[in-house]
Short mmCIF file of C-alpha atoms in Angstrom, two decimals:
data_model
loop_
_atom_site.label_atom_id
_atom_site.label_comp_id
_atom_site.label_asym_id
_atom_site.label_seq_id
_atom_site.Cartn_x
_atom_site.Cartn_y
_atom_site.Cartn_z
CA UNK A 1 -0.24 -18.87 -17.64
CA UNK A 2 -0.98 -17.65 -14.13
CA UNK A 3 1.80 -18.03 -11.60
CA UNK A 4 -0.47 -19.84 -9.13
CA UNK A 5 -3.66 -21.59 -10.20
CA UNK A 6 -6.53 -23.02 -8.20
CA UNK A 7 -9.97 -24.27 -9.10
CA UNK A 8 -12.35 -21.62 -7.76
CA UNK A 9 -14.99 -24.20 -6.86
CA UNK A 10 -17.17 -24.29 -4.92
CA UNK A 11 -16.06 -27.63 -3.57
CA UNK A 12 -18.84 -29.21 -1.56
CA UNK A 13 -18.24 -32.10 0.85
CA UNK A 14 -20.38 -33.67 3.58
CA UNK A 15 -19.45 -33.24 7.21
CA UNK A 16 -16.85 -35.79 8.28
CA UNK A 17 -15.48 -36.33 4.77
CA UNK A 18 -12.01 -35.50 3.46
CA UNK A 19 -11.73 -32.27 1.48
CA UNK A 20 -8.97 -32.12 -1.11
CA UNK A 21 -7.80 -28.75 -2.41
CA UNK A 22 -5.31 -28.44 -5.22
CA UNK A 23 -2.90 -25.83 -6.53
CA UNK A 24 -0.36 -25.67 -9.34
CA UNK A 25 2.42 -23.13 -9.82
CA UNK A 26 4.49 -22.07 -12.80
CA UNK A 27 7.93 -21.18 -11.36
CA UNK A 28 9.87 -24.44 -11.06
CA UNK A 29 12.36 -22.78 -8.72
CA UNK A 30 9.76 -21.85 -6.10
CA UNK A 31 10.81 -22.87 -2.60
CA UNK A 32 8.06 -21.85 -0.19
CA UNK A 33 4.40 -22.81 -0.26
CA UNK A 34 1.56 -21.71 1.96
CA UNK A 35 -2.12 -22.40 2.53
CA UNK A 36 -4.31 -19.65 3.96
CA UNK A 37 -7.94 -19.81 5.06
CA UNK A 38 -10.13 -16.76 4.55
CA UNK A 39 -13.62 -16.33 5.94
CA UNK A 40 -15.92 -13.92 4.14
CA UNK A 41 -15.00 -10.31 4.88
CA UNK A 42 -11.96 -11.28 6.96
CA UNK A 43 -8.23 -11.31 6.33
CA UNK A 44 -6.41 -14.55 5.46
CA UNK A 45 -4.97 -16.70 8.23
CA UNK A 46 -2.06 -19.06 7.75
CA UNK A 47 -2.93 -22.71 8.30
CA UNK A 48 -0.01 -24.59 6.73
CA UNK A 49 3.36 -23.99 5.15
CA UNK A 50 5.59 -26.53 3.41
CA UNK A 51 9.06 -26.31 1.92
CA UNK A 52 10.09 -29.91 1.19
CA UNK A 53 8.67 -32.58 -1.09
CA UNK A 54 6.27 -34.92 0.61
CA UNK A 55 3.61 -34.56 3.24
CA UNK A 56 3.34 -32.33 6.28
CA UNK A 57 0.63 -32.98 8.83
CA UNK A 58 -0.82 -30.64 11.45
CA UNK A 59 -3.93 -31.89 13.20
CA UNK A 60 -6.69 -32.44 10.63
CA UNK A 61 -4.66 -30.71 7.91
CA UNK A 62 -2.08 -32.29 5.60
CA UNK A 63 -0.13 -30.33 3.00
CA UNK A 64 1.40 -32.28 0.12
CA UNK A 65 4.14 -30.93 -2.15
CA UNK A 66 5.38 -32.40 -5.41
CA UNK A 67 8.00 -30.09 -6.91
CA UNK A 68 8.53 -32.26 -9.99
CA UNK A 69 4.88 -31.84 -10.91
CA UNK A 70 4.73 -28.27 -9.55
CA UNK A 71 1.74 -29.23 -7.48
CA UNK A 72 0.75 -28.54 -3.89
CA UNK A 73 -2.40 -29.76 -2.17
CA UNK A 74 -4.22 -29.45 1.13
CA UNK A 75 -6.24 -32.27 2.66
CA UNK A 76 -8.71 -31.57 5.43
CA UNK A 77 -9.79 -34.70 7.30
CA UNK A 78 -13.06 -34.96 9.23
CA UNK A 79 -14.34 -31.77 7.61
CA UNK A 80 -16.53 -29.58 9.79
CA UNK A 81 -19.05 -26.88 8.83
CA UNK A 82 -16.65 -24.39 10.45
CA UNK A 83 -14.11 -25.29 7.75
CA UNK A 84 -16.37 -23.64 5.16
CA UNK A 85 -14.25 -20.81 3.80
CA UNK A 86 -12.06 -19.83 0.88
CA UNK A 87 -8.66 -21.51 0.84
CA UNK A 88 -5.84 -19.58 -0.78
CA UNK A 89 -2.69 -21.21 -2.08
CA UNK A 90 0.37 -18.94 -2.08
CA UNK A 91 3.89 -19.37 -3.42
CA UNK A 92 7.15 -17.44 -3.14
CA UNK A 93 8.79 -17.69 -6.60
CA UNK A 94 12.54 -18.14 -6.76
CA UNK A 95 14.75 -15.13 -6.11
CA UNK A 96 11.88 -12.86 -5.14
CA UNK A 97 10.51 -11.53 -1.90
CA UNK A 98 6.96 -11.72 -3.19
CA UNK A 99 4.14 -13.97 -2.04
CA UNK A 100 1.89 -14.73 -5.01
CA UNK A 101 -1.65 -16.00 -4.43
CA UNK A 102 -3.98 -18.16 -6.41
CA UNK A 103 -7.59 -17.04 -6.81
CA UNK A 104 -8.75 -19.32 -4.00
CA UNK A 105 -11.05 -22.33 -3.73
CA UNK A 106 -14.35 -21.99 -1.89
CA UNK A 107 -15.08 -24.99 0.34
CA UNK A 108 -18.58 -25.76 1.57
CA UNK A 109 -18.97 -28.42 4.26
CA UNK A 110 -22.60 -29.52 4.53
CA UNK A 111 -23.94 -30.82 7.87
CA UNK B 1 0.37 -8.33 21.70
CA UNK B 2 2.35 -8.25 18.50
CA UNK B 3 0.53 -7.75 15.26
CA UNK B 4 -0.37 -5.60 12.30
CA UNK B 5 -2.82 -2.74 12.62
CA UNK B 6 -4.61 -1.34 9.61
CA UNK B 7 -6.73 1.78 9.73
CA UNK B 8 -9.32 2.81 9.03
CA UNK B 9 -11.46 -0.30 8.72
CA UNK B 10 -13.79 1.42 6.25
CA UNK B 11 -12.89 4.34 3.99
CA UNK B 12 -14.90 6.29 1.48
CA UNK B 13 -13.26 8.21 -1.34
CA UNK B 14 -14.74 10.83 -3.60
CA UNK B 15 -13.87 10.95 -7.27
CA UNK B 16 -10.49 12.63 -7.84
CA UNK B 17 -9.43 12.41 -4.22
CA UNK B 18 -6.25 10.85 -2.84
CA UNK B 19 -6.60 8.74 0.28
CA UNK B 20 -3.99 7.09 2.51
CA UNK B 21 -4.36 3.72 4.20
CA UNK B 22 -2.32 3.12 7.34
CA UNK B 23 -0.40 -0.04 8.17
CA UNK B 24 1.65 -0.39 11.37
CA UNK B 25 3.40 -3.50 12.74
CA UNK B 26 5.17 -4.21 16.02
CA UNK B 27 6.49 -7.61 15.01
CA UNK B 28 9.95 -6.30 14.09
CA UNK B 29 9.50 -7.73 10.59
CA UNK B 30 11.70 -6.30 7.86
CA UNK B 31 9.39 -6.95 4.89
CA UNK B 32 5.94 -5.47 4.40
CA UNK B 33 3.39 -5.85 1.62
CA UNK B 34 0.18 -4.35 0.26
CA UNK B 35 -2.42 -6.48 -1.50
CA UNK B 36 -5.72 -5.71 -3.12
CA UNK B 37 -8.64 -8.16 -3.15
CA UNK B 38 -11.69 -7.80 -5.35
CA UNK B 39 -14.89 -9.81 -4.67
CA UNK B 40 -14.44 -13.50 -5.43
CA UNK B 41 -10.80 -12.98 -6.33
CA UNK B 42 -7.45 -13.82 -4.85
CA UNK B 43 -4.97 -11.27 -3.56
CA UNK B 44 -2.98 -9.17 -5.99
CA UNK B 45 0.29 -7.55 -4.96
CA UNK B 46 0.44 -3.76 -5.19
CA UNK B 47 3.78 -2.83 -3.58
CA UNK B 48 6.26 -4.43 -1.23
CA UNK B 49 9.22 -3.30 0.83
CA UNK B 50 11.98 -5.56 2.10
CA UNK B 51 13.90 -2.90 4.03
CA UNK B 52 13.41 0.65 5.22
CA UNK B 53 13.67 3.33 2.52
CA UNK B 54 13.29 0.78 -0.27
CA UNK B 55 10.20 -0.61 -2.03
CA UNK B 56 9.29 -2.34 -5.27
CA UNK B 57 6.24 -2.39 -7.49
CA UNK B 58 4.06 -5.45 -7.50
CA UNK B 59 1.73 -6.58 -10.26
CA UNK B 60 -0.80 -3.73 -10.04
CA UNK B 61 1.13 -0.66 -8.81
CA UNK B 62 -0.40 1.87 -11.21
CA UNK B 63 -2.41 4.51 -9.37
CA UNK B 64 -0.84 3.70 -6.00
CA UNK B 65 2.15 5.04 -4.05
CA UNK B 66 3.90 3.98 -0.85
CA UNK B 67 6.64 5.08 1.52
CA UNK B 68 8.79 3.20 4.04
CA UNK B 69 10.45 5.72 6.30
CA UNK B 70 10.21 3.52 9.40
CA UNK B 71 10.43 -0.22 9.88
CA UNK B 72 7.06 -0.25 11.63
CA UNK B 73 5.07 1.69 9.04
CA UNK B 74 4.14 1.16 5.39
CA UNK B 75 1.32 3.51 4.33
CA UNK B 76 -0.42 3.15 0.98
CA UNK B 77 -1.82 6.12 -0.93
CA UNK B 78 -4.56 5.48 -3.45
CA UNK B 79 -4.27 8.33 -5.92
CA UNK B 80 -6.83 9.82 -8.26
CA UNK B 81 -5.05 7.98 -11.08
CA UNK B 82 -6.44 4.69 -9.77
CA UNK B 83 -9.68 4.51 -11.71
CA UNK B 84 -11.26 1.55 -9.95
CA UNK B 85 -10.13 1.73 -6.32
CA UNK B 86 -13.12 0.05 -4.67
CA UNK B 87 -11.67 -3.08 -3.06
CA UNK B 88 -10.50 -4.73 0.14
CA UNK B 89 -6.90 -3.73 0.93
CA UNK B 90 -4.68 -5.97 3.01
CA UNK B 91 -1.32 -5.20 4.54
CA UNK B 92 1.07 -7.97 5.54
CA UNK B 93 4.50 -8.38 7.05
CA UNK B 94 6.85 -11.31 6.71
CA UNK B 95 8.83 -13.35 9.17
CA UNK B 96 11.68 -15.08 7.34
CA UNK B 97 10.59 -18.67 7.89
CA UNK B 98 6.95 -18.87 8.80
CA UNK B 99 5.23 -16.76 6.22
CA UNK B 100 3.15 -13.70 6.23
CA UNK B 101 0.96 -12.12 8.89
CA UNK B 102 -1.97 -10.04 7.68
CA UNK B 103 -3.74 -7.06 9.15
CA UNK B 104 -7.52 -6.99 9.38
CA UNK B 105 -7.88 -4.97 6.18
CA UNK B 106 -9.36 -1.71 4.96
CA UNK B 107 -12.46 -1.70 2.79
CA UNK B 108 -12.32 1.25 0.39
CA UNK B 109 -15.39 2.44 -1.47
CA UNK B 110 -15.68 5.21 -4.05
CA UNK B 111 -18.74 7.41 -3.52
#
């Protein structure tokens, strides 16, 4: 079982819709969770981090964490074509200094 | 401006040659990381260092070596033992709470 798993997609949504990206992780003791956006050929950029169960909102982005289900998600409201990118879920497993990435989900927002 | 600088942006390696990728940060971060990304894949951890003069292997350390003689610098050497080195290499540093900051990457190609 991979430490961090994502559906590689592509996930295609129309402009203005809500995009929902999902991620599961294997280490139940993980404490820190991150979502990065990566445009083709570029380095990842941090868009959200979450440490506590529940929702965290920042503009059009909402991160949701459910530690009991070992599940973290990212919602993007009012999706724009500029949101088209690969979204990487990343987790710091317990008692490590390592950030482990999923394989990423490609999002396509169609005008 | 604070940030992480990777150089060169593009690097070409001949068969059997060692090459060194540079990573410098002026963010005063203690921890630094090297990742490899293959096309359509997530990031895989090569090596990481949480303090000066100390580093640990990640998931794919074979064929790579690092040093951490200064807080600001964490160079990665791709040795001739790495049989498939063509990839996008990303360096990152970590602030304790808010996650990782990435450099702009080095694209290595074997010729």
